[in-house]
């Protein structure tokens, strides 16, 4: 997941005006000042100076604007060093503005010096644009993972501008790329008791119930993917552990490596559980990636509590927002006899969470799900519908019917109840990492983070873990699933009456 921003792009000459002109800059002191520089064949584009989302695009799609860039780009042919570029444009622009443009390009891997390739072990992508209603854009691509045992992964991005959509597509690829185990991954093999500091074992992280462990063989014969029940954790077995840090205190702690990194090969401890994408996020910085990861965990926690407890939430009337673009998206989803509902899943965190659910015909046939979390319900609704649209356009309808539940009536908790605008409003707090950590502490929850990029690339890529928050998987151990909505909970055995989230929507 990559963050969303509504900020307009800023040109470098605008950035330059914000820097004191009296600032001394020794142009020749740069390590690359005397090396010739050229525009990279595949480049990264920055959205703005304060929102530095990265996306690799071809030169013809370069979206940087402003007179300094327009004058600079034709000169990036590999024949001039940085100080020569500054001198070449000194009669037209202030030297500082030109230097800032060069530094910005270098910072985000837009430039390569003589004999060098693009910096950072990031995946190359060939993005394909898929038509969605204006003014929105959607790009998708196939990413070849760094693990040769894993087939290409489909990634995509939806946004209000082409750049934002490409950035999100790129961000998902970066998130997946750094999520794979590699030879440099920091890990140790030990028993839980032999490690110093806080150790989170699989039983604390996965939230399976005693009943699920007792019935794991029979349950696993009829399920797969995220819903497979692993062996119960044995603390006397030495497994691989990876270091993490408490996001509040900074203290070092430990997580099972098999639950932190993807791998096509068995990892010591994988019999007790394997990694999924829950809480993984990329962003233009470590901090922004952490924020995205935390928000995703809260969003999925709200979805799990709604679905498995079969809570009937208030619906949201999209047209009441008065947003023509959102209305067009809703109409796009509703074509071809598709129904769509927006549901307000906001729970005890009081941060707006919206689910967009769609199905074919009068029965619950070929359902799809999109989720969104944001400061206000309209933004959350746009994110949810955008995610729903990506599900629809990337998984076209097929002839025939392979769904055993195609004739099942639409569940009441999907139909929802009448909209009630008195029940929800915007978030009562700004969505920042410190504020979210404060909310978690109030609920006696702890957030830990693994820096998966480890400064290896120009973006942040993390896995955020909050033991106790629920994922989309069918895991019915005690805790929030039964307490977050105490007025409406169902028995564990009834929680999959309508299927698991994975088996229903994925």
GROMACS .gro file of N, CA and C in nm, residues 69-212:
model
  432
   69UNK      N    1   1.372   2.290  -1.509
   69UNK     CA    2   1.377   2.153  -1.560
   69UNK      C    3   1.372   2.150  -1.713
   70UNK      N    4   1.284   2.232  -1.769
   70UNK     CA    5   1.271   2.234  -1.915
   70UNK      C    6   1.403   2.271  -1.983
   71UNK      N    7   1.478   2.360  -1.920
   71UNK     CA    8   1.607   2.399  -1.977
   71UNK      C    9   1.715   2.294  -1.948
   72UNK      N   10   1.703   2.226  -1.836
   72UNK     CA   11   1.807   2.133  -1.794
   72UNK      C   12   1.800   1.999  -1.867
   73UNK      N   13   1.680   1.947  -1.888
   73UNK     CA   14   1.666   1.812  -1.942
   73UNK      C   15   1.737   1.790  -2.076
   74UNK      N   16   1.728   1.884  -2.172
   74UNK     CA   17   1.798   1.859  -2.300
   74UNK      C   18   1.950   1.852  -2.286
   75UNK      N   19   2.003   1.906  -2.177
   75UNK     CA   20   2.148   1.908  -2.158
   75UNK      C   21   2.200   1.781  -2.091
   76UNK      N   22   2.108   1.695  -2.046
   76UNK     CA   23   2.149   1.574  -1.974
   76UNK      C   24   2.179   1.461  -2.073
   77UNK      N   25   2.284   1.484  -2.153
   77UNK     CA   26   2.319   1.387  -2.257
   77UNK      C   27   2.447   1.313  -2.228
   78UNK      N   28   2.500   1.329  -2.106
   78UNK     CA   29   2.620   1.256  -2.069
   78UNK      C   30   2.750   1.324  -2.108
   79UNK      N   31   2.743   1.448  -2.159
   79UNK     CA   32   2.866   1.516  -2.202
   79UNK      C   33   2.911   1.623  -2.104
   80UNK      N   34   2.828   1.654  -2.002
   80UNK     CA   35   2.859   1.763  -1.910
   80UNK      C   36   2.857   1.714  -1.766
   81UNK      N   37   2.948   1.770  -1.687
   81UNK     CA   38   2.946   1.744  -1.544
   81UNK      C   39   2.847   1.840  -1.478
   82UNK      N   40   2.817   1.815  -1.351
   82UNK     CA   41   2.717   1.895  -1.282
   82UNK      C   42   2.755   2.043  -1.279
   83UNK      N   43   2.882   2.074  -1.248
   83UNK     CA   44   2.921   2.215  -1.241
   83UNK      C   45   2.914   2.281  -1.379
   84UNK      N   46   2.934   2.203  -1.486
   84UNK     CA   47   2.922   2.259  -1.620
   84UNK      C   48   2.776   2.289  -1.654
   85UNK      N   49   2.686   2.206  -1.605
   85UNK     CA   50   2.544   2.232  -1.627
   85UNK      C   51   2.502   2.361  -1.557
   86UNK      N   52   2.549   2.379  -1.436
   86UNK     CA   53   2.519   2.503  -1.363
   86UNK      C   54   2.571   2.624  -1.440
   87UNK      N   55   2.693   2.613  -1.489
   87UNK     CA   56   2.753   2.725  -1.564
   87UNK      C   57   2.678   2.752  -1.694
   88UNK      N   58   2.631   2.645  -1.760
   88UNK     CA   59   2.563   2.661  -1.889
   88UNK      C   60   2.433   2.739  -1.874
   89UNK      N   61   2.369   2.727  -1.760
   89UNK     CA   62   2.239   2.792  -1.741
   89UNK      C   63   2.247   2.914  -1.651
   90UNK      N   64   2.369   2.957  -1.617
   90UNK     CA   65   2.385   3.065  -1.521
   90UNK      C   66   2.332   3.199  -1.570
   91UNK      N   67   2.324   3.217  -1.704
   91UNK     CA   68   2.273   3.344  -1.756
   91UNK      C   69   2.120   3.349  -1.755
   92UNK      N   70   2.056   3.235  -1.736
   92UNK     CA   71   1.910   3.231  -1.741
   92UNK      C   72   1.847   3.210  -1.604
   93UNK      N   73   1.919   3.140  -1.516
   93UNK     CA   74   1.863   3.108  -1.385
   93UNK      C   75   1.967   3.127  -1.277
   94UNK      N   76   1.920   3.147  -1.155
   94UNK     CA   77   2.012   3.151  -1.043
   94UNK      C   78   2.081   3.015  -1.029
   95UNK      N   79   2.208   3.020  -0.996
   95UNK     CA   80   2.285   2.896  -0.984
   95UNK      C   81   2.222   2.801  -0.882
   96UNK      N   82   2.169   2.856  -0.774
   96UNK     CA   83   2.110   2.772  -0.671
   96UNK      C   84   1.992   2.692  -0.724
   97UNK      N   85   1.909   2.756  -0.808
   97UNK     CA   86   1.793   2.687  -0.862
   97UNK      C   87   1.835   2.570  -0.951
   98UNK      N   88   1.939   2.590  -1.032
   98UNK     CA   89   1.987   2.483  -1.119
   98UNK      C   90   2.047   2.371  -1.035
   99UNK      N   91   2.125   2.409  -0.935
   99UNK     CA   92   2.187   2.307  -0.851
   99UNK      C   93   2.081   2.225  -0.776
  100UNK      N   94   1.978   2.292  -0.727
  100UNK     CA   95   1.869   2.220  -0.660
  100UNK      C   96   1.802   2.121  -0.754
  101UNK      N   97   1.783   2.161  -0.879
  101UNK     CA   98   1.722   2.071  -0.977
  101UNK      C   99   1.808   1.947  -0.997
  102UNK      N  100   1.941   1.968  -1.009
  102UNK     CA  101   2.033   1.855  -1.028
  102UNK      C  102   2.031   1.764  -0.906
  103UNK      N  103   2.037   1.825  -0.787
  103UNK     CA  104   2.037   1.745  -0.664
  103UNK      C  105   1.908   1.667  -0.648
  104UNK      N  106   1.796   1.729  -0.687
  104UNK     CA  107   1.667   1.660  -0.678
  104UNK      C  108   1.663   1.539  -0.771
  105UNK      N  109   1.716   1.556  -0.892
  105UNK     CA  110   1.722   1.446  -0.986
  105UNK      C  111   1.812   1.334  -0.935
  106UNK      N  112   1.926   1.370  -0.879
  106UNK     CA  113   2.018   1.270  -0.826
  106UNK      C  114   1.958   1.198  -0.705
  107UNK      N  115   1.895   1.274  -0.619
  107UNK     CA  116   1.839   1.217  -0.496
  107UNK      C  117   1.740   1.106  -0.527
  108UNK      N  118   1.664   1.124  -0.632
  108UNK     CA  119   1.560   1.027  -0.664
  108UNK      C  120   1.596   0.939  -0.783
  109UNK      N  121   1.727   0.921  -0.803
  109UNK     CA  122   1.777   0.825  -0.903
  109UNK      C  123   1.736   0.859  -1.044
  110UNK      N  124   1.717   0.985  -1.074
  110UNK     CA  125   1.686   1.026  -1.210
  110UNK      C  126   1.812   1.042  -1.294
  111UNK      N  127   1.925   1.059  -1.227
  111UNK     CA  128   2.051   1.079  -1.298
  111UNK      C  129   2.141   0.959  -1.279
  112UNK      N  130   2.221   0.933  -1.378
  112UNK     CA  131   2.329   0.835  -1.362
  112UNK      C  132   2.458   0.903  -1.405
  113UNK      N  133   2.563   0.877  -1.331
  113UNK     CA  134   2.694   0.931  -1.368
  113UNK      C  135   2.761   0.833  -1.464
  114UNK      N  136   2.866   0.879  -1.525
  114UNK     CA  137   2.934   0.796  -1.626
  114UNK      C  138   2.973   0.661  -1.567
  115UNK      N  139   2.937   0.555  -1.634
  115UNK     CA  140   2.973   0.421  -1.592
  115UNK      C  141   2.884   0.362  -1.484
  116UNK      N  142   2.782   0.436  -1.441
  116UNK     CA  143   2.694   0.387  -1.336
  116UNK      C  144   2.557   0.354  -1.391
  117UNK      N  145   2.489   0.265  -1.320
  117UNK     CA  146   2.350   0.233  -1.353
  117UNK      C  147   2.259   0.297  -1.250
  118UNK      N  148   2.134   0.283  -1.267
  118UNK     CA  149   2.038   0.342  -1.175
  118UNK      C  150   2.061   0.290  -1.035
  119UNK      N  151   2.060   0.377  -0.937
  119UNK     CA  152   2.089   0.338  -0.799
  119UNK      C  153   1.973   0.261  -0.738
  120UNK      N  154   2.009   0.172  -0.645
  120UNK     CA  155   1.906   0.104  -0.569
  120UNK      C  156   1.860  -0.026  -0.631
  121UNK      N  157   1.846  -0.132  -0.550
  121UNK     CA  158   1.804  -0.263  -0.602
  121UNK      C  159   1.653  -0.269  -0.620
  122UNK      N  160   1.599  -0.183  -0.706
  122UNK     CA  161   1.455  -0.175  -0.723
  122UNK      C  162   1.411  -0.245  -0.851
  123UNK      N  163   1.290  -0.299  -0.852
  123UNK     CA  164   1.245  -0.375  -0.969
  123UNK      C  165   1.212  -0.286  -1.088
  124UNK      N  166   1.245  -0.334  -1.207
  124UNK     CA  167   1.205  -0.265  -1.329
  124UNK      C  168   1.061  -0.304  -1.361
  125UNK      N  169   0.984  -0.205  -1.403
  125UNK     CA  170   0.843  -0.229  -1.433
  125UNK      C  171   0.808  -0.175  -1.571
  126UNK      N  172   0.726  -0.248  -1.642
  126UNK     CA  173   0.665  -0.199  -1.764
  126UNK      C  174   0.517  -0.182  -1.735
  127UNK      N  175   0.477  -0.057  -1.711
  127UNK     CA  176   0.341  -0.030  -1.667
  127UNK      C  177   0.245  -0.023  -1.784
  128UNK      N  178   0.126  -0.072  -1.760
  128UNK     CA  179   0.020  -0.068  -1.860
  128UNK      C  180  -0.097   0.011  -1.803
  129UNK      N  181  -0.145   0.106  -1.879
  129UNK     CA  182  -0.260   0.184  -1.834
  129UNK      C  183  -0.389   0.114  -1.874
  130UNK      N  184  -0.482   0.107  -1.779
  130UNK     CA  185  -0.614   0.048  -1.804
  130UNK      C  186  -0.718   0.157  -1.785
  131UNK      N  187  -0.812   0.165  -1.877
  131UNK     CA  188  -0.912   0.271  -1.875
  131UNK      C  189  -1.005   0.258  -1.755
  132UNK      N  190  -1.018   0.367  -1.681
  132UNK     CA  191  -1.117   0.380  -1.574
  132UNK      C  192  -1.179   0.518  -1.591
  133UNK      N  193  -1.293   0.544  -1.527
  133UNK     CA  194  -1.359   0.673  -1.548
  133UNK      C  195  -1.271   0.792  -1.509
  134UNK      N  196  -1.271   0.896  -1.595
  134UNK     CA  197  -1.199   1.019  -1.566
  134UNK      C  198  -1.259   1.084  -1.441
  135UNK      N  199  -1.179   1.155  -1.363
  135UNK     CA  200  -1.039   1.190  -1.386
  135UNK      C  201  -0.940   1.089  -1.328
  136UNK      N  202  -0.986   0.970  -1.293
  136UNK     CA  203  -0.898   0.873  -1.229
  136UNK      C  204  -0.815   0.797  -1.331
  137UNK      N  205  -0.707   0.738  -1.282
  137UNK     CA  206  -0.614   0.663  -1.365
  137UNK      C  207  -0.580   0.532  -1.294
  138UNK      N  208  -0.550   0.429  -1.372
  138UNK     CA  209  -0.507   0.302  -1.314
  138UNK      C  210  -0.394   0.245  -1.400
  139UNK      N  211  -0.286   0.207  -1.333
  139UNK     CA  212  -0.173   0.144  -1.399
  139UNK      C  213  -0.146   0.010  -1.332
  140UNK      N  214  -0.108  -0.089  -1.411
  140UNK     CA  215  -0.073  -0.219  -1.355
  140UNK      C  216   0.055  -0.269  -1.422
  141UNK      N  217   0.116  -0.367  -1.361
  141UNK     CA  218   0.240  -0.421  -1.414
  141UNK      C  219   0.264  -0.559  -1.354
  142UNK      N  220   0.355  -0.633  -1.417
  142UNK     CA  221   0.402  -0.759  -1.361
  142UNK      C  222   0.543  -0.736  -1.308
  143UNK      N  223   0.563  -0.772  -1.183
  143UNK     CA  224   0.693  -0.757  -1.120
  143UNK      C  225   0.759  -0.894  -1.106
  144UNK      N  226   0.882  -0.904  -1.150
  144UNK     CA  227   0.958  -1.028  -1.131
  144UNK      C  228   1.026  -1.019  -0.995
  145UNK      N  229   0.987  -1.102  -0.899
  145UNK     CA  230   1.042  -1.092  -0.763
  145UNK      C  231   1.190  -1.128  -0.759
  146UNK      N  232   1.260  -1.085  -0.654
  146UNK     CA  233   1.401  -1.122  -0.641
  146UNK      C  234   1.420  -1.268  -0.604
  147UNK      N  235   1.315  -1.336  -0.564
  147UNK     CA  236   1.319  -1.478  -0.532
  147UNK      C  237   1.287  -1.557  -0.658
  148UNK      N  238   1.383  -1.630  -0.715
  148UNK     CA  239   1.360  -1.700  -0.843
  148UNK      C  240   1.254  -1.809  -0.833
  149UNK      N  241   1.218  -1.850  -0.714
  149UNK     CA  242   1.116  -1.954  -0.699
  149UNK      C  243   0.974  -1.902  -0.697
  150UNK      N  244   0.958  -1.770  -0.710
  150UNK     CA  245   0.826  -1.708  -0.705
  150UNK      C  246   0.790  -1.655  -0.843
  151UNK      N  247   0.672  -1.687  -0.896
  151UNK     CA  248   0.632  -1.637  -1.028
  151UNK      C  249   0.608  -1.487  -1.025
  152UNK      N  250   0.598  -1.423  -1.142
  152UNK     CA  251   0.572  -1.279  -1.147
  152UNK      C  252   0.448  -1.240  -1.066
  153UNK      N  253   0.456  -1.125  -1.004
  153UNK     CA  254   0.350  -1.075  -0.917
  153UNK      C  255   0.282  -0.957  -0.986
  154UNK      N  256   0.151  -0.956  -0.986
  154UNK     CA  257   0.076  -0.845  -1.042
  154UNK      C  258   0.067  -0.732  -0.939
  155UNK      N  259   0.101  -0.612  -0.980
  155UNK     CA  260   0.089  -0.495  -0.894
  155UNK      C  261   0.009  -0.389  -0.968
  156UNK      N  262  -0.051  -0.298  -0.894
  156UNK     CA  263  -0.132  -0.195  -0.958
  156UNK      C  264  -0.143  -0.072  -0.871
  157UNK      N  265  -0.185   0.037  -0.935
  157UNK     CA  266  -0.203   0.162  -0.863
  157UNK      C  267  -0.317   0.244  -0.920
  158UNK      N  268  -0.398   0.301  -0.833
  158UNK     CA  269  -0.514   0.381  -0.870
  158UNK      C  270  -0.495   0.520  -0.812
  159UNK      N  271  -0.521   0.624  -0.892
  159UNK     CA  272  -0.503   0.759  -0.841
  159UNK      C  273  -0.580   0.864  -0.919
  160UNK      N  274  -0.580   0.983  -0.863
  160UNK     CA  275  -0.652   1.095  -0.925
  160UNK      C  276  -0.573   1.155  -1.041
  161UNK      N  277  -0.444   1.126  -1.049
  161UNK     CA  278  -0.361   1.169  -1.161
  161UNK      C  279  -0.283   1.049  -1.211
  162UNK      N  280  -0.233   1.060  -1.333
  162UNK     CA  281  -0.152   0.951  -1.388
  162UNK      C  282  -0.029   0.927  -1.302
  163UNK      N  283   0.033   1.035  -1.254
  163UNK     CA  284   0.152   1.022  -1.172
  163UNK      C  285   0.122   0.951  -1.041
  164UNK      N  286   0.011   0.986  -0.979
  164UNK     CA  287  -0.025   0.922  -0.853
  164UNK      C  288  -0.051   0.773  -0.874
  165UNK      N  289  -0.120   0.739  -0.982
  165UNK     CA  290  -0.148   0.598  -1.010
  165UNK      C  291  -0.020   0.521  -1.036
  166UNK      N  292   0.071   0.579  -1.115
  166UNK     CA  293   0.199   0.513  -1.140
  166UNK      C  294   0.280   0.500  -1.012
  167UNK      N  295   0.273   0.604  -0.928
  167UNK     CA  296   0.347   0.600  -0.802
  167UNK      C  297   0.296   0.487  -0.713
  168UNK      N  298   0.167   0.468  -0.709
  168UNK     CA  299   0.111   0.361  -0.626
  168UNK      C  300   0.146   0.224  -0.683
  169UNK      N  301   0.143   0.212  -0.814
  169UNK     CA  302   0.184   0.086  -0.877
  169UNK      C  303   0.329   0.058  -0.844
  170UNK      N  304   0.411   0.159  -0.858
  170UNK     CA  305   0.553   0.146  -0.826
  170UNK      C  306   0.572   0.113  -0.678
  171UNK      N  307   0.494   0.181  -0.594
  171UNK     CA  308   0.506   0.159  -0.451
  171UNK      C  309   0.471   0.018  -0.409
  172UNK      N  310   0.368  -0.039  -0.472
  172UNK     CA  311   0.332  -0.177  -0.439
  172UNK      C  312   0.444  -0.272  -0.481
  173UNK      N  313   0.508  -0.243  -0.594
  173UNK     CA  314   0.619  -0.327  -0.638
  173UNK      C  315   0.736  -0.317  -0.541
  174UNK      N  316   0.766  -0.195  -0.496
  174UNK     CA  317   0.875  -0.175  -0.400
  174UNK      C  318   0.844  -0.250  -0.270
  175UNK      N  319   0.721  -0.238  -0.224
  175UNK     CA  320   0.678  -0.307  -0.101
  175UNK      C  321   0.699  -0.457  -0.112
  176UNK      N  322   0.655  -0.514  -0.224
  176UNK     CA  323   0.670  -0.659  -0.242
  176UNK      C  324   0.818  -0.697  -0.256
  177UNK      N  325   0.893  -0.616  -0.330
  177UNK     CA  326   1.034  -0.647  -0.359
  177UNK      C  327   1.114  -0.662  -0.230
  178UNK      N  328   1.101  -0.563  -0.141
  178UNK     CA  329   1.179  -0.566  -0.018
  178UNK      C  330   1.122  -0.663   0.085
  179UNK      N  331   1.004  -0.718   0.057
  179UNK     CA  332   0.945  -0.813   0.150
  179UNK      C  333   1.002  -0.953   0.141
  180UNK      N  334   1.089  -0.977   0.042
  180UNK     CA  335   1.144  -1.111   0.024
  180UNK      C  336   1.274  -1.130   0.103
  181UNK      N  337   1.287  -1.251   0.155
  181UNK     CA  338   1.409  -1.290   0.226
  181UNK      C  339   1.527  -1.289   0.129
  182UNK      N  340   1.642  -1.242   0.175
  182UNK     CA  341   1.763  -1.247   0.092
  182UNK      C  342   1.883  -1.282   0.179
  183UNK      N  343   1.997  -1.296   0.116
  183UNK     CA  344   2.117  -1.341   0.188
  183UNK      C  345   2.162  -1.241   0.293
  184UNK      N  346   2.123  -1.114   0.278
  184UNK     CA  347   2.165  -1.012   0.373
  184UNK      C  348   2.065  -0.992   0.487
  185UNK      N  349   1.954  -1.064   0.484
  185UNK     CA  350   1.852  -1.047   0.587
  185UNK      C  351   1.911  -1.079   0.725
  186UNK      N  352   1.891  -0.987   0.817
  186UNK     CA  353   1.942  -1.004   0.953
  186UNK      C  354   1.853  -1.103   1.029
  187UNK      N  355   1.909  -1.214   1.074
  187UNK     CA  356   1.833  -1.314   1.148
  187UNK      C  357   1.926  -1.399   1.232
  188UNK      N  358   1.870  -1.455   1.337
  188UNK     CA  359   1.944  -1.547   1.422
  188UNK      C  360   1.858  -1.670   1.445
  189UNK      N  361   1.921  -1.782   1.473
  189UNK     CA  362   1.850  -1.906   1.503
  189UNK      C  363   1.862  -1.932   1.654
  190UNK      N  364   1.748  -1.941   1.720
  190UNK     CA  365   1.751  -1.959   1.865
  190UNK      C  366   1.614  -2.004   1.915
  191UNK      N  367   1.615  -2.054   2.037
  191UNK     CA  368   1.488  -2.076   2.105
  191UNK      C  369   1.438  -1.941   2.158
  192UNK      N  370   1.311  -1.930   2.180
  192UNK     CA  371   1.255  -1.804   2.229
  192UNK      C  372   1.321  -1.762   2.359
  193UNK      N  373   1.344  -1.856   2.449
  193UNK     CA  374   1.398  -1.823   2.580
  193UNK      C  375   1.542  -1.774   2.573
  194UNK      N  376   1.612  -1.802   2.465
  194UNK     CA  377   1.752  -1.765   2.454
  194UNK      C  378   1.774  -1.623   2.403
  195UNK      N  379   1.668  -1.557   2.361
  195UNK     CA  380   1.680  -1.422   2.306
  195UNK      C  381   1.662  -1.317   2.416
  196UNK      N  382   1.736  -1.207   2.404
  196UNK     CA  383   1.722  -1.097   2.499
  196UNK      C  384   1.622  -0.995   2.445
  197UNK      N  385   1.543  -0.939   2.534
  197UNK     CA  386   1.444  -0.840   2.493
  197UNK      C  387   1.308  -0.903   2.467
  198UNK      N  388   1.216  -0.823   2.422
  198UNK     CA  389   1.079  -0.869   2.397
  198UNK      C  390   1.076  -0.956   2.273
  199UNK      N  391   1.016  -1.073   2.285
  199UNK     CA  392   1.006  -1.168   2.174
  199UNK      C  393   0.859  -1.197   2.148
  200UNK      N  394   0.815  -1.173   2.026
  200UNK     CA  395   0.677  -1.201   1.986
  200UNK      C  396   0.676  -1.332   1.908
  201UNK      N  397   0.616  -1.434   1.966
  201UNK     CA  398   0.616  -1.564   1.898
  201UNK      C  399   0.491  -1.578   1.810
  202UNK      N  400   0.487  -1.680   1.724
  202UNK     CA  401   0.374  -1.695   1.631
  202UNK      C  402   0.238  -1.701   1.697
  203UNK      N  403   0.229  -1.759   1.817
  203UNK     CA  404   0.098  -1.769   1.882
  203UNK      C  405   0.044  -1.632   1.918
  204UNK      N  406   0.132  -1.534   1.946
  204UNK     CA  407   0.088  -1.398   1.977
  204UNK      C  408   0.049  -1.321   1.852
  205UNK      N  409   0.107  -1.357   1.740
  205UNK     CA  410   0.089  -1.279   1.617
  205UNK      C  411  -0.025  -1.329   1.529
  206UNK      N  412  -0.052  -1.459   1.531
  206UNK     CA  413  -0.146  -1.516   1.434
  206UNK      C  414  -0.289  -1.525   1.485
  207UNK      N  415  -0.309  -1.535   1.615
  207UNK     CA  416  -0.444  -1.531   1.674
  207UNK      C  417  -0.533  -1.648   1.634
  208UNK      N  418  -0.478  -1.767   1.614
  208UNK     CA  419  -0.562  -1.884   1.593
  208UNK      C  420  -0.618  -1.931   1.727
  209UNK      N  421  -0.734  -1.995   1.723
  209UNK     CA  422  -0.796  -2.044   1.846
  209UNK      C  423  -0.751  -2.187   1.876
  210UNK      N  424  -0.773  -2.229   2.001
  210UNK     CA  425  -0.741  -2.367   2.038
  210UNK      C  426  -0.822  -2.464   1.953
  211UNK      N  427  -0.944  -2.430   1.922
  211UNK     CA  428  -1.029  -2.517   1.840
  211UNK      C  429  -0.970  -2.533   1.700
  212UNK      N  430  -0.920  -2.424   1.643
  212UNK     CA  431  -0.861  -2.432   1.510
  212UNK      C  432  -0.736  -2.520   1.510
   0.00000   0.00000   0.00000
